[in-house]
Amino acid sequence: MLNLLRKDFIAAKTSLAMSILIFTIFCIFFMKKEMSMHFVGIITAFSTISSLTLNDTKNHNHHFLVTLPVSRKHIVQAKYVISLICIIIAVLASYIVHSLVKIAVPGYITVDYSMIDILVPIAIVLVLASVYLPLFYSLSEKGAPVLNVIFLCLFLIMADPVAQTIHRASLNGINYPLVYGSLCSTLILFAASCYVTVYLFTKKDL
Amino acid sequence: MNAIELRNLTKIYPQFTVNNVSLDVKRGYITGLIGPNGVGKSTLIKMMLGMVRPDSGSVKILGYDMPKQEIDIKQRIGIVSDDCFYYEDVSIRDMKRIIAPFYKKWNEQKFNRYLERFELSPKKKIGQLSKGMKIKFALAVALSHEAELLIMDEPTSGLDPVFRRELLDLLAEMMQDERNTIIFSTHITTDLDRIADYISFVNRGELVFSEPKDEVLDRYAIVKGDRQLLDSDIRKKFAGVRETAFGFEGLVEDRHAAEQLFGNYAVFEKASLEDIIYYNAKGGRVHA
């Protein structure tokens, strides 16, 4: 498993550099917006996941991976683990940068951040990844880039309405049991998605 | 002992079927898997490697069951294919950093020696390598983790004659260790004329034969003669026959039976592996 994670970091150096660039650009342009912290975290996390997965299909690299002494189950599990790592790092980075700016430039960011502001973006990307990864592993090399484009378009269309909904909900007072319940359900969905993807990828002919 | 045991392997595709193939690859020898393009050689190899799941049948490699013990199997095998699926954007050095930790018996010194021998710069990106260089790299990887079984899918197609000869020498070198085995799929039969011990011939998704090369070459023969020697019953004795206005040329499976049948009225020549593929693939009567 560790070797597969290492593989992703070595093979996707360029993609990871691109994620840092996306993070920086979105921070610069959206920092003043109320939902900037959530939006930057979510978009950076999801774009990193999609570029990491796309990296495995660019040159039919799954054909290479399955020749290594590792099972298909481990290949899929490693992708879920690295997705989870990317989600947490991206959301935390967004939280840290926004908090630092709030401290450094008083009045520039008016929103007060709490634990919920970290958990909600994590939950949103976990749901997206839970849908995206099984589709990615069951589609052919030609289908995967199309899937990425569809998800990116959906993401851009849905980002603002979702952000507004979160904002309105937080104005009406946060229902903590509901938030924690939703987060637990999301984690269960993520684990179930991993199980389904292992099943689909194990049966797939390459 | 067998390095590979395939039993009743079947894979059905909409337009093509690998039908009930059973094959033993002997340990310590080079086996050539021959056949025209698109008859199932690569599908068979993919089933051996667990890349394609058979609809029925079983695969045993070096005594381990595929896919149940696939990790044990892949620790012991090396794969060289004409399609290189390494990450194009990374350098040879980084690709090695990805691959090496997966293998328990990775030999760094051996790998560096092969890079030097093949004149591969570790700084060069995989995407910048020519097809021949990619095969050299795949070979360096396969030979550096002490693989007992080398599975090669069309490794010489697209290689220049100099490196093709060099590759065959390298394989012969590897075979000095009696525990090693090579299965080599190709349609360039001259490579197998040089190095193969056994020949397995696949045609239209079925195994036609799997025998020692010398026995195959002794058994098959090319028969040439006048067209008057042929009638419908005699034509059936040929695996394939090519008829012209002046005479015929055909492949028979049993040289001795053919010699008895035609006596001095026909000329008998040794069949090459290419003749065997050609006439079996064409089958029946061919008009020139």
Short mmCIF file of C-alpha atoms in Angstrom, two decimals:
data_model
loop_
_atom_site.label_atom_id
_atom_site.label_comp_id
_atom_site.label_asym_id
_atom_site.label_seq_id
_atom_site.Cartn_x
_atom_site.Cartn_y
_atom_site.Cartn_z
CA MET A 1 0.00 0.00 0.00
CA LEU A 2 2.80 2.44 0.97
CA ASN A 3 4.56 1.72 -2.32
CA LEU A 4 1.41 2.62 -4.24
CA LEU A 5 1.08 5.90 -2.34
CA ARG A 6 4.73 6.64 -3.05
CA LYS A 7 4.10 5.84 -6.69
CA ASP A 8 1.36 8.48 -6.84
CA PHE A 9 3.61 11.14 -5.35
CA ILE A 10 6.45 10.37 -7.80
CA ALA A 11 4.29 9.91 -10.92
CA ALA A 12 2.07 12.90 -10.25
CA LYS A 13 4.67 15.53 -9.37
CA THR A 14 3.44 17.80 -12.18
CA SER A 15 -0.22 17.29 -11.22
CA LEU A 16 0.56 18.15 -7.60
CA ALA A 17 2.34 21.32 -8.71
CA MET A 18 -0.79 22.16 -10.73
CA SER A 19 -2.94 21.69 -7.62
CA ILE A 20 -0.77 24.19 -5.72
CA LEU A 21 -1.22 26.61 -8.61
CA ILE A 22 -5.03 26.12 -8.59
CA PHE A 23 -5.05 26.63 -4.83
CA THR A 24 -3.06 29.87 -5.12
CA ILE A 25 -5.12 31.31 -8.00
CA PHE A 26 -8.47 30.54 -6.32
CA CYS A 27 -7.22 31.95 -3.02
CA ILE A 28 -6.24 35.20 -4.73
CA PHE A 29 -9.50 35.62 -6.65
CA PHE A 30 -12.04 34.34 -4.09
CA MET A 31 -10.47 35.27 -0.76
CA LYS A 32 -12.88 38.15 -0.19
CA LYS A 33 -15.99 36.05 -0.82
CA GLU A 34 -17.81 34.65 2.20
CA MET A 35 -17.59 31.00 1.11
CA SER A 36 -14.02 31.27 -0.22
CA MET A 37 -12.53 28.93 2.38
CA HIS A 38 -14.96 26.12 1.50
CA PHE A 39 -14.79 26.71 -2.24
CA VAL A 40 -10.98 26.79 -2.46
CA GLY A 41 -10.66 23.65 -0.30
CA ILE A 42 -13.23 21.72 -2.30
CA ILE A 43 -11.98 22.68 -5.76
CA THR A 44 -8.33 22.02 -4.87
CA ALA A 45 -9.17 18.64 -3.31
CA PHE A 46 -11.30 17.46 -6.20
CA SER A 47 -8.99 18.69 -8.94
CA THR A 48 -6.08 16.90 -7.22
CA ILE A 49 -8.06 13.64 -7.04
CA SER A 50 -9.11 13.87 -10.67
CA SER A 51 -5.58 14.65 -11.89
CA LEU A 52 -4.16 11.77 -9.81
CA THR A 53 -6.66 9.34 -11.30
CA LEU A 54 -6.25 10.70 -14.81
CA ASN A 55 -2.53 10.22 -14.46
CA ASP A 56 -3.15 6.46 -14.24
CA THR A 57 -5.08 6.34 -17.49
CA LYS A 58 -3.02 8.74 -19.64
CA ASN A 59 -0.85 5.99 -21.09
CA HIS A 60 -2.93 2.95 -20.06
CA ASN A 61 -0.91 2.92 -16.84
CA HIS A 62 -3.34 0.50 -15.19
CA HIS A 63 -1.90 -2.11 -17.55
CA PHE A 64 1.49 -1.44 -15.99
CA LEU A 65 0.20 -1.31 -12.40
CA VAL A 66 -1.48 -4.71 -12.59
CA THR A 67 1.80 -6.31 -13.67
CA LEU A 68 3.45 -5.23 -10.40
CA PRO A 69 3.36 -7.59 -7.40
CA VAL A 70 0.26 -5.98 -5.96
CA SER A 71 -3.41 -6.93 -6.11
CA ARG A 72 -6.07 -4.86 -7.85
CA LYS A 73 -7.77 -4.51 -4.47
CA HIS A 74 -4.69 -2.73 -3.12
CA ILE A 75 -4.48 -0.47 -6.21
CA VAL A 76 -8.03 0.74 -5.58
CA GLN A 77 -7.64 1.01 -1.80
CA ALA A 78 -4.46 3.07 -2.24
CA LYS A 79 -6.34 5.48 -4.52
CA TYR A 80 -9.05 5.92 -1.87
CA VAL A 81 -6.43 6.52 0.83
CA ILE A 82 -4.58 9.10 -1.25
CA SER A 83 -7.91 10.78 -2.10
CA LEU A 84 -8.70 11.05 1.59
CA ILE A 85 -5.23 12.49 2.29
CA CYS A 86 -5.66 15.04 -0.54
CA ILE A 87 -9.10 16.07 0.74
CA ILE A 88 -7.87 16.64 4.30
CA ILE A 89 -4.70 18.49 3.19
CA ALA A 90 -6.56 20.73 0.71
CA VAL A 91 -9.33 21.71 3.16
CA LEU A 92 -6.88 22.24 6.03
CA ALA A 93 -4.57 24.30 3.80
CA SER A 94 -7.50 26.45 2.76
CA TYR A 95 -8.52 26.87 6.43
CA ILE A 96 -4.95 27.76 7.50
CA VAL A 97 -4.37 30.26 4.67
CA HIS A 98 -7.75 31.97 5.23
CA SER A 99 -7.19 32.10 9.00
CA LEU A 100 -3.69 33.55 8.56
CA VAL A 101 -5.00 36.24 6.19
CA LYS A 102 -7.79 37.00 8.68
CA ILE A 103 -5.16 37.53 11.40
CA ALA A 104 -2.66 39.37 9.19
CA VAL A 105 -5.17 41.71 7.51
CA PRO A 106 -7.97 42.46 9.99
CA GLY A 107 -11.27 43.27 8.29
CA TYR A 108 -10.35 41.63 4.97
CA ILE A 109 -12.18 38.40 5.87
CA THR A 110 -15.26 38.97 7.99
CA VAL A 111 -16.36 35.35 8.49
CA ASP A 112 -15.49 33.46 11.69
CA TYR A 113 -14.36 29.92 11.01
CA SER A 114 -15.27 26.92 13.16
CA MET A 115 -14.80 23.14 13.08
CA ILE A 116 -17.93 22.90 10.93
CA ASP A 117 -16.22 24.95 8.22
CA ILE A 118 -13.60 22.24 7.96
CA LEU A 119 -15.95 19.25 8.23
CA VAL A 120 -18.54 20.38 5.67
CA PRO A 121 -16.10 20.78 2.71
CA ILE A 122 -14.50 17.45 3.64
CA ALA A 123 -17.92 15.78 3.59
CA ILE A 124 -18.81 17.37 0.23
CA VAL A 125 -15.62 16.15 -1.48
CA LEU A 126 -16.00 12.71 0.11
CA VAL A 127 -19.46 12.42 -1.50
CA LEU A 128 -18.10 13.60 -4.86
CA ALA A 129 -15.19 11.15 -4.68
CA SER A 130 -17.54 8.31 -3.67
CA VAL A 131 -19.45 8.79 -6.93
CA TYR A 132 -16.46 9.67 -9.10
CA LEU A 133 -14.05 6.83 -8.25
CA PRO A 134 -16.31 3.82 -9.03
CA LEU A 135 -17.26 5.43 -12.35
CA PHE A 136 -13.61 6.13 -13.11
CA TYR A 137 -12.49 2.55 -12.44
CA SER A 138 -15.35 0.97 -14.37
CA LEU A 139 -14.95 3.19 -17.45
CA SER A 140 -12.36 2.63 -20.15
CA GLU A 141 -9.34 4.87 -20.73
CA LYS A 142 -11.41 6.87 -23.21
CA GLY A 143 -14.29 7.38 -20.78
CA ALA A 144 -12.22 8.61 -17.84
CA PRO A 145 -11.22 12.04 -19.26
CA VAL A 146 -14.87 12.62 -20.33
CA LEU A 147 -15.93 11.82 -16.77
CA ASN A 148 -13.45 14.39 -15.46
CA VAL A 149 -14.88 17.08 -17.73
CA ILE A 150 -18.48 16.22 -16.69
CA PHE A 151 -17.56 16.39 -13.01
CA LEU A 152 -15.71 19.66 -13.46
CA CYS A 153 -18.73 21.23 -15.23
CA LEU A 154 -21.11 19.89 -12.57
CA PHE A 155 -18.79 21.23 -9.94
CA LEU A 156 -18.69 24.73 -11.40
CA ILE A 157 -22.49 24.80 -11.83
CA MET A 158 -23.22 23.45 -8.34
CA ALA A 159 -20.53 25.27 -6.35
CA ASP A 160 -22.37 28.53 -5.80
CA PRO A 161 -25.85 27.11 -4.93
CA VAL A 162 -24.26 24.64 -2.50
CA ALA A 163 -22.16 27.38 -0.90
CA GLN A 164 -25.28 29.56 -0.52
CA THR A 165 -27.18 26.68 1.09
CA ILE A 166 -24.37 26.07 3.58
CA HIS A 167 -24.22 29.79 4.33
CA ARG A 168 -28.03 30.06 4.91
CA ALA A 169 -27.96 26.95 7.09
CA SER A 170 -25.18 28.38 9.24
CA LEU A 171 -27.08 31.67 9.62
CA ASN A 172 -30.08 29.76 10.98
CA GLY A 173 -27.93 28.11 13.63
CA ILE A 174 -25.91 24.91 13.23
CA ASN A 175 -27.55 21.60 14.00
CA TYR A 176 -24.48 19.77 15.34
CA PRO A 177 -26.02 16.28 15.61
CA LEU A 178 -27.14 16.62 11.99
CA VAL A 179 -23.68 17.74 10.85
CA TYR A 180 -21.85 14.94 12.68
CA GLY A 181 -24.46 12.39 11.55
CA SER A 182 -24.01 13.53 7.95
CA LEU A 183 -20.24 13.28 8.25
CA CYS A 184 -20.48 9.71 9.59
CA SER A 185 -22.89 8.79 6.77
CA THR A 186 -20.44 10.29 4.27
CA LEU A 187 -17.58 8.20 5.66
CA ILE A 188 -19.76 5.07 5.41
CA LEU A 189 -20.64 6.04 1.82
CA PHE A 190 -16.90 6.48 1.05
CA ALA A 191 -16.08 3.03 2.48
CA ALA A 192 -18.99 1.44 0.57
CA SER A 193 -17.83 3.18 -2.60
CA CYS A 194 -14.34 1.70 -2.08
CA TYR A 195 -15.85 -1.78 -1.70
CA VAL A 196 -17.88 -1.38 -4.93
CA THR A 197 -14.85 -0.04 -6.84
CA VAL A 198 -12.68 -2.98 -5.73
CA TYR A 199 -15.41 -5.33 -7.01
CA LEU A 200 -15.72 -3.49 -10.35
CA PHE A 201 -11.98 -3.18 -10.97
CA THR A 202 -11.27 -6.79 -10.01
CA LYS A 203 -13.77 -8.02 -12.60
CA LYS A 204 -12.55 -5.65 -15.32
CA ASP A 205 -10.54 -6.92 -18.29
CA LEU A 206 -7.59 -4.71 -19.18
CA MET B 1 8.07 -29.46 -14.02
CA ASN B 2 5.91 -26.89 -15.75
CA ALA B 3 6.42 -23.14 -15.32
CA ILE B 4 2.97 -22.43 -16.74
CA GLU B 5 -0.09 -24.69 -16.75
CA LEU B 6 -3.18 -23.49 -18.57
CA ARG B 7 -6.22 -25.73 -18.31
CA ASN B 8 -9.31 -25.40 -20.51
CA LEU B 9 -9.01 -21.64 -20.77
CA THR B 10 -11.95 -20.04 -22.51
CA LYS B 11 -12.66 -16.38 -23.10
CA ILE B 12 -15.58 -15.34 -25.25
CA TYR B 13 -15.62 -11.92 -26.93
CA PRO B 14 -18.39 -10.78 -29.29
CA GLN B 15 -16.26 -11.37 -32.39
CA PHE B 16 -13.57 -13.70 -31.14
CA THR B 17 -13.15 -16.64 -28.77
CA VAL B 18 -10.19 -18.26 -27.09
CA ASN B 19 -11.53 -21.77 -27.00
CA ASN B 20 -10.66 -24.34 -24.37
CA VAL B 21 -6.87 -23.90 -24.49
CA SER B 22 -4.73 -26.20 -22.36
CA LEU B 23 -1.00 -25.57 -22.50
CA ASP B 24 2.08 -26.56 -20.50
CA VAL B 25 5.22 -24.43 -20.65
CA LYS B 26 8.22 -26.46 -19.52
CA ARG B 27 10.50 -25.01 -16.86
CA GLY B 28 14.08 -24.30 -17.96
CA TYR B 29 13.26 -23.83 -21.64
CA ILE B 30 12.31 -21.12 -24.12
CA THR B 31 8.84 -21.58 -25.54
CA GLY B 32 7.74 -19.63 -28.57
CA LEU B 33 4.06 -18.78 -28.80
CA ILE B 34 3.40 -18.34 -32.48
CA GLY B 35 0.44 -17.58 -34.67
CA PRO B 36 -0.83 -14.88 -37.01
CA ASN B 37 -1.96 -11.52 -35.65
CA GLY B 38 -5.26 -11.49 -33.80
CA VAL B 39 -5.60 -15.22 -33.09
CA GLY B 40 -5.43 -14.98 -29.30
CA LYS B 41 -1.72 -14.97 -28.37
CA SER B 42 -1.92 -11.69 -26.46
CA THR B 43 -5.24 -12.67 -24.86
CA LEU B 44 -3.63 -15.89 -23.62
CA ILE B 45 -0.71 -13.92 -22.19
CA LYS B 46 -3.09 -11.42 -20.58
CA MET B 47 -4.96 -14.31 -18.98
CA MET B 48 -1.65 -15.68 -17.65
CA LEU B 49 -0.92 -12.26 -16.12
CA GLY B 50 -4.40 -11.81 -14.67
CA MET B 51 -5.10 -8.80 -16.88
CA VAL B 52 -8.00 -10.59 -18.55
CA ARG B 53 -10.23 -12.85 -16.47
CA PRO B 54 -11.05 -16.11 -18.27
CA ASP B 55 -14.71 -17.16 -18.54
CA SER B 56 -13.65 -20.67 -17.55
CA GLY B 57 -10.49 -22.67 -16.95
CA SER B 58 -7.49 -22.23 -14.69
CA VAL B 59 -4.02 -20.70 -14.78
CA LYS B 60 -1.12 -21.95 -12.69
CA ILE B 61 2.25 -20.17 -12.82
CA LEU B 62 5.38 -21.52 -11.08
CA GLY B 63 3.05 -23.70 -9.00
CA TYR B 64 0.87 -20.79 -7.84
CA ASP B 65 -2.77 -20.21 -8.76
CA MET B 66 -3.70 -17.10 -10.70
CA PRO B 67 -5.44 -14.91 -9.53
CA LYS B 68 -5.53 -16.30 -5.97
CA GLN B 69 -1.75 -16.03 -5.47
CA GLU B 70 -1.08 -13.27 -8.00
CA ILE B 71 1.32 -11.34 -5.75
CA ASP B 72 3.56 -14.41 -5.25
CA ILE B 73 3.47 -15.01 -9.00
CA LYS B 74 4.32 -11.42 -9.95
CA GLN B 75 7.28 -11.36 -7.56
CA ARG B 76 8.78 -14.15 -9.67
CA ILE B 77 7.95 -13.08 -13.20
CA GLY B 78 9.21 -10.40 -15.54
CA ILE B 79 7.07 -8.93 -18.29
CA VAL B 80 8.31 -7.41 -21.52
CA SER B 81 5.75 -6.19 -24.01
CA ASP B 82 5.82 -4.23 -27.24
CA ASP B 83 3.35 -1.84 -25.59
CA CYS B 84 5.08 0.10 -22.85
CA PHE B 85 2.67 1.35 -20.22
CA TYR B 86 5.09 3.16 -17.94
CA TYR B 87 4.40 6.74 -16.83
CA GLU B 88 5.51 8.90 -19.74
CA ASP B 89 6.21 12.06 -17.73
CA VAL B 90 8.73 10.55 -15.33
CA SER B 91 12.43 9.84 -15.83
CA ILE B 92 13.98 6.37 -15.93
CA ARG B 93 15.41 7.04 -12.47
CA ASP B 94 11.98 7.94 -11.05
CA MET B 95 10.33 4.98 -12.79
CA LYS B 96 12.89 2.75 -11.09
CA ARG B 97 12.07 4.47 -7.78
CA ILE B 98 8.42 3.54 -8.37
CA ILE B 99 9.04 -0.07 -9.40
CA ALA B 100 11.95 -1.24 -7.21
CA PRO B 101 10.22 -1.15 -3.77
CA PHE B 102 7.56 -3.60 -4.99
CA TYR B 103 10.11 -6.39 -5.48
CA LYS B 104 11.68 -8.34 -2.63
CA LYS B 105 14.68 -9.38 -4.74
CA TRP B 106 15.42 -6.09 -6.48
CA ASN B 107 19.10 -5.93 -7.47
CA GLU B 108 20.16 -2.29 -7.82
CA GLN B 109 23.65 -3.06 -9.11
CA LYS B 110 22.29 -5.36 -11.79
CA PHE B 111 19.80 -2.69 -12.86
CA ASN B 112 22.52 -0.06 -13.19
CA ARG B 113 24.66 -2.51 -15.16
CA TYR B 114 21.82 -3.11 -17.61
CA LEU B 115 21.20 0.64 -17.99
CA GLU B 116 24.85 1.06 -18.87
CA ARG B 117 24.84 -1.90 -21.22
CA PHE B 118 21.71 -0.64 -23.01
CA GLU B 119 23.04 2.95 -23.03
CA LEU B 120 19.97 4.27 -21.22
CA SER B 121 20.42 7.55 -19.38
CA PRO B 122 18.61 7.56 -16.00
CA LYS B 123 17.72 11.22 -16.55
CA LYS B 124 15.82 10.57 -19.77
CA LYS B 125 12.02 10.69 -19.54
CA ILE B 126 10.09 7.58 -20.52
CA GLY B 127 8.09 9.59 -23.06
CA GLN B 128 11.32 10.49 -24.88
CA LEU B 129 12.40 6.87 -25.33
CA SER B 130 12.03 5.11 -28.68
CA LYS B 131 10.12 1.83 -28.81
CA GLY B 132 13.37 -0.14 -28.79
CA MET B 133 14.66 1.82 -25.79
CA LYS B 134 11.41 1.20 -23.91
CA ILE B 135 11.80 -2.53 -24.51
CA LYS B 136 15.40 -2.30 -23.28
CA PHE B 137 14.17 -0.56 -20.13
CA ALA B 138 11.42 -3.16 -19.60
CA LEU B 139 14.03 -5.87 -20.00
CA ALA B 140 16.38 -4.18 -17.52
CA VAL B 141 13.52 -4.06 -14.99
CA ALA B 142 12.53 -7.68 -15.62
CA LEU B 143 16.09 -8.96 -15.28
CA SER B 144 16.86 -6.88 -12.17
CA HIS B 145 14.33 -8.49 -9.87
CA GLU B 146 15.67 -12.00 -10.48
CA ALA B 147 12.59 -13.15 -12.42
CA GLU B 148 12.40 -16.92 -12.84
CA LEU B 149 9.91 -16.63 -15.68
CA LEU B 150 10.06 -14.04 -18.42
CA ILE B 151 6.81 -13.46 -20.29
CA MET B 152 7.39 -11.56 -23.51
CA ASP B 153 4.59 -10.37 -25.75
CA GLU B 154 5.89 -9.48 -29.21
CA PRO B 155 9.11 -8.02 -27.76
CA THR B 156 11.01 -7.91 -31.05
CA SER B 157 8.42 -6.19 -33.24
CA GLY B 158 9.66 -2.69 -33.97
CA LEU B 159 13.26 -3.43 -32.99
CA ASP B 160 16.19 -2.93 -35.30
CA PRO B 161 18.09 -6.09 -36.35
CA VAL B 162 21.11 -5.22 -34.21
CA PHE B 163 19.18 -4.99 -30.96
CA ARG B 164 16.98 -7.95 -31.92
CA ARG B 165 20.11 -10.10 -32.15
CA GLU B 166 21.44 -8.57 -28.94
CA LEU B 167 18.14 -9.33 -27.19
CA LEU B 168 18.25 -12.96 -28.29
CA ASP B 169 21.83 -13.25 -26.97
CA LEU B 170 20.67 -11.77 -23.67
CA LEU B 171 17.86 -14.30 -23.42
CA ALA B 172 20.27 -17.12 -24.18
CA GLU B 173 22.48 -15.73 -21.38
CA MET B 174 19.53 -15.75 -18.99
CA MET B 175 18.80 -19.37 -19.87
CA GLN B 176 22.20 -20.46 -18.59
CA ASP B 177 20.48 -20.67 -15.23
CA GLU B 178 18.39 -23.82 -15.62
CA ARG B 179 15.66 -22.58 -13.30
CA ASN B 180 14.73 -19.80 -15.67
CA THR B 181 11.98 -20.04 -18.24
CA ILE B 182 10.94 -17.80 -21.11
CA ILE B 183 7.69 -17.67 -23.04
CA PHE B 184 8.00 -15.53 -26.10
CA SER B 185 5.03 -14.57 -28.23
CA THR B 186 5.87 -13.42 -31.73
CA HIS B 187 4.97 -13.61 -35.36
CA ILE B 188 8.61 -13.02 -36.37
CA THR B 189 9.52 -16.68 -36.54
CA THR B 190 13.20 -16.23 -37.42
CA ASP B 191 13.78 -15.15 -33.79
CA LEU B 192 12.38 -18.46 -32.59
CA ASP B 193 14.39 -20.43 -35.15
CA ARG B 194 17.43 -19.15 -33.26
CA ILE B 195 16.47 -19.62 -29.64
CA ALA B 196 13.23 -21.53 -28.99
CA ASP B 197 13.20 -25.04 -27.53
CA TYR B 198 9.43 -25.51 -27.72
CA ILE B 199 6.83 -24.11 -30.08
CA SER B 200 3.18 -23.55 -29.21
CA PHE B 201 1.07 -22.66 -32.20
CA VAL B 202 -2.21 -20.82 -31.73
CA ASN B 203 -4.66 -20.31 -34.55
CA ARG B 204 -8.21 -18.90 -34.48
CA GLY B 205 -8.29 -18.98 -30.68
CA GLU B 206 -7.27 -22.63 -30.41
CA LEU B 207 -3.99 -24.37 -29.64
CA VAL B 208 -2.92 -26.30 -32.73
CA PHE B 209 0.15 -27.91 -31.14
CA SER B 210 2.74 -27.44 -28.41
CA GLU B 211 5.85 -29.51 -29.01
CA PRO B 212 9.66 -29.39 -29.08
CA LYS B 213 10.75 -27.19 -32.00
CA ASP B 214 12.95 -29.85 -33.59
CA GLU B 215 10.12 -32.39 -33.58
CA VAL B 216 7.78 -29.87 -35.19
CA LEU B 217 10.30 -29.04 -37.91
CA ASP B 218 10.98 -32.76 -38.54
CA ARG B 219 7.30 -33.68 -38.65
CA TYR B 220 6.04 -30.96 -40.97
CA ALA B 221 7.17 -30.76 -44.60
CA ILE B 222 6.59 -28.72 -47.71
CA VAL B 223 5.56 -30.87 -50.65
CA LYS B 224 5.91 -29.61 -54.21
CA GLY B 225 4.66 -31.36 -57.31
CA ASP B 226 2.47 -31.46 -60.38
CA ARG B 227 -1.22 -30.56 -59.98
CA GLN B 228 -2.17 -33.93 -61.49
CA LEU B 229 -1.05 -35.54 -58.22
CA LEU B 230 -3.91 -33.81 -56.38
CA ASP B 231 -7.48 -34.98 -56.03
CA SER B 232 -10.09 -34.12 -53.40
CA ASP B 233 -8.97 -36.88 -50.99
CA ILE B 234 -5.28 -36.00 -51.30
CA ARG B 235 -5.99 -32.30 -50.79
CA LYS B 236 -7.45 -33.18 -47.38
CA LYS B 237 -4.03 -34.53 -46.31
CA PHE B 238 -2.58 -31.00 -46.47
CA ALA B 239 -2.77 -28.42 -43.71
CA GLY B 240 -2.79 -25.93 -46.55
CA VAL B 241 -2.02 -26.08 -50.24
CA ARG B 242 -1.12 -23.39 -52.76
CA GLU B 243 -1.94 -24.20 -56.37
CA THR B 244 -0.64 -22.46 -59.47
CA ALA B 245 -1.00 -23.14 -63.18
CA PHE B 246 2.27 -25.07 -63.05
CA GLY B 247 1.90 -27.15 -59.92
CA PHE B 248 1.25 -27.11 -56.22
CA GLU B 249 3.08 -26.44 -52.99
CA GLY B 250 1.55 -27.53 -49.71
CA LEU B 251 2.23 -28.19 -46.06
CA VAL B 252 1.75 -31.68 -44.64
CA GLU B 253 1.71 -32.51 -40.96
CA ASP B 254 3.23 -35.96 -41.38
CA ARG B 255 6.29 -36.01 -43.60
CA HIS B 256 6.66 -39.83 -43.55
CA ALA B 257 3.03 -40.43 -44.54
CA ALA B 258 3.42 -37.89 -47.36
CA GLU B 259 6.64 -39.55 -48.58
CA GLN B 260 4.82 -42.87 -48.75
CA LEU B 261 1.88 -41.29 -50.54
CA PHE B 262 3.79 -39.35 -53.20
CA GLY B 263 7.00 -41.40 -53.44
CA ASN B 264 9.38 -39.92 -56.00
CA TYR B 265 6.64 -37.96 -57.78
CA ALA B 266 6.93 -34.97 -55.45
CA VAL B 267 9.73 -32.93 -53.90
CA PHE B 268 9.96 -32.67 -50.09
CA GLU B 269 11.47 -29.71 -48.30
CA LYS B 270 11.91 -28.84 -44.66
CA ALA B 271 9.09 -26.53 -43.50
CA SER B 272 9.98 -23.34 -41.67
CA LEU B 273 7.94 -21.99 -38.77
CA GLU B 274 6.73 -19.27 -41.14
CA ASP B 275 5.47 -21.94 -43.58
CA ILE B 276 3.63 -23.64 -40.72
CA ILE B 277 1.93 -20.39 -39.67
CA TYR B 278 1.12 -19.40 -43.25
CA TYR B 279 -0.46 -22.64 -44.44
CA ASN B 280 -2.32 -23.29 -41.20
CA ALA B 281 -3.68 -19.75 -41.14
CA LYS B 282 -4.78 -19.89 -44.77
CA GLY B 283 -6.00 -23.50 -44.51
CA GLY B 284 -7.56 -25.40 -47.44
CA ARG B 285 -6.66 -24.40 -50.95
CA VAL B 286 -4.84 -21.17 -51.84
CA HIS B 287 -4.72 -19.97 -55.43
CA ALA B 288 -1.67 -18.02 -56.52
#
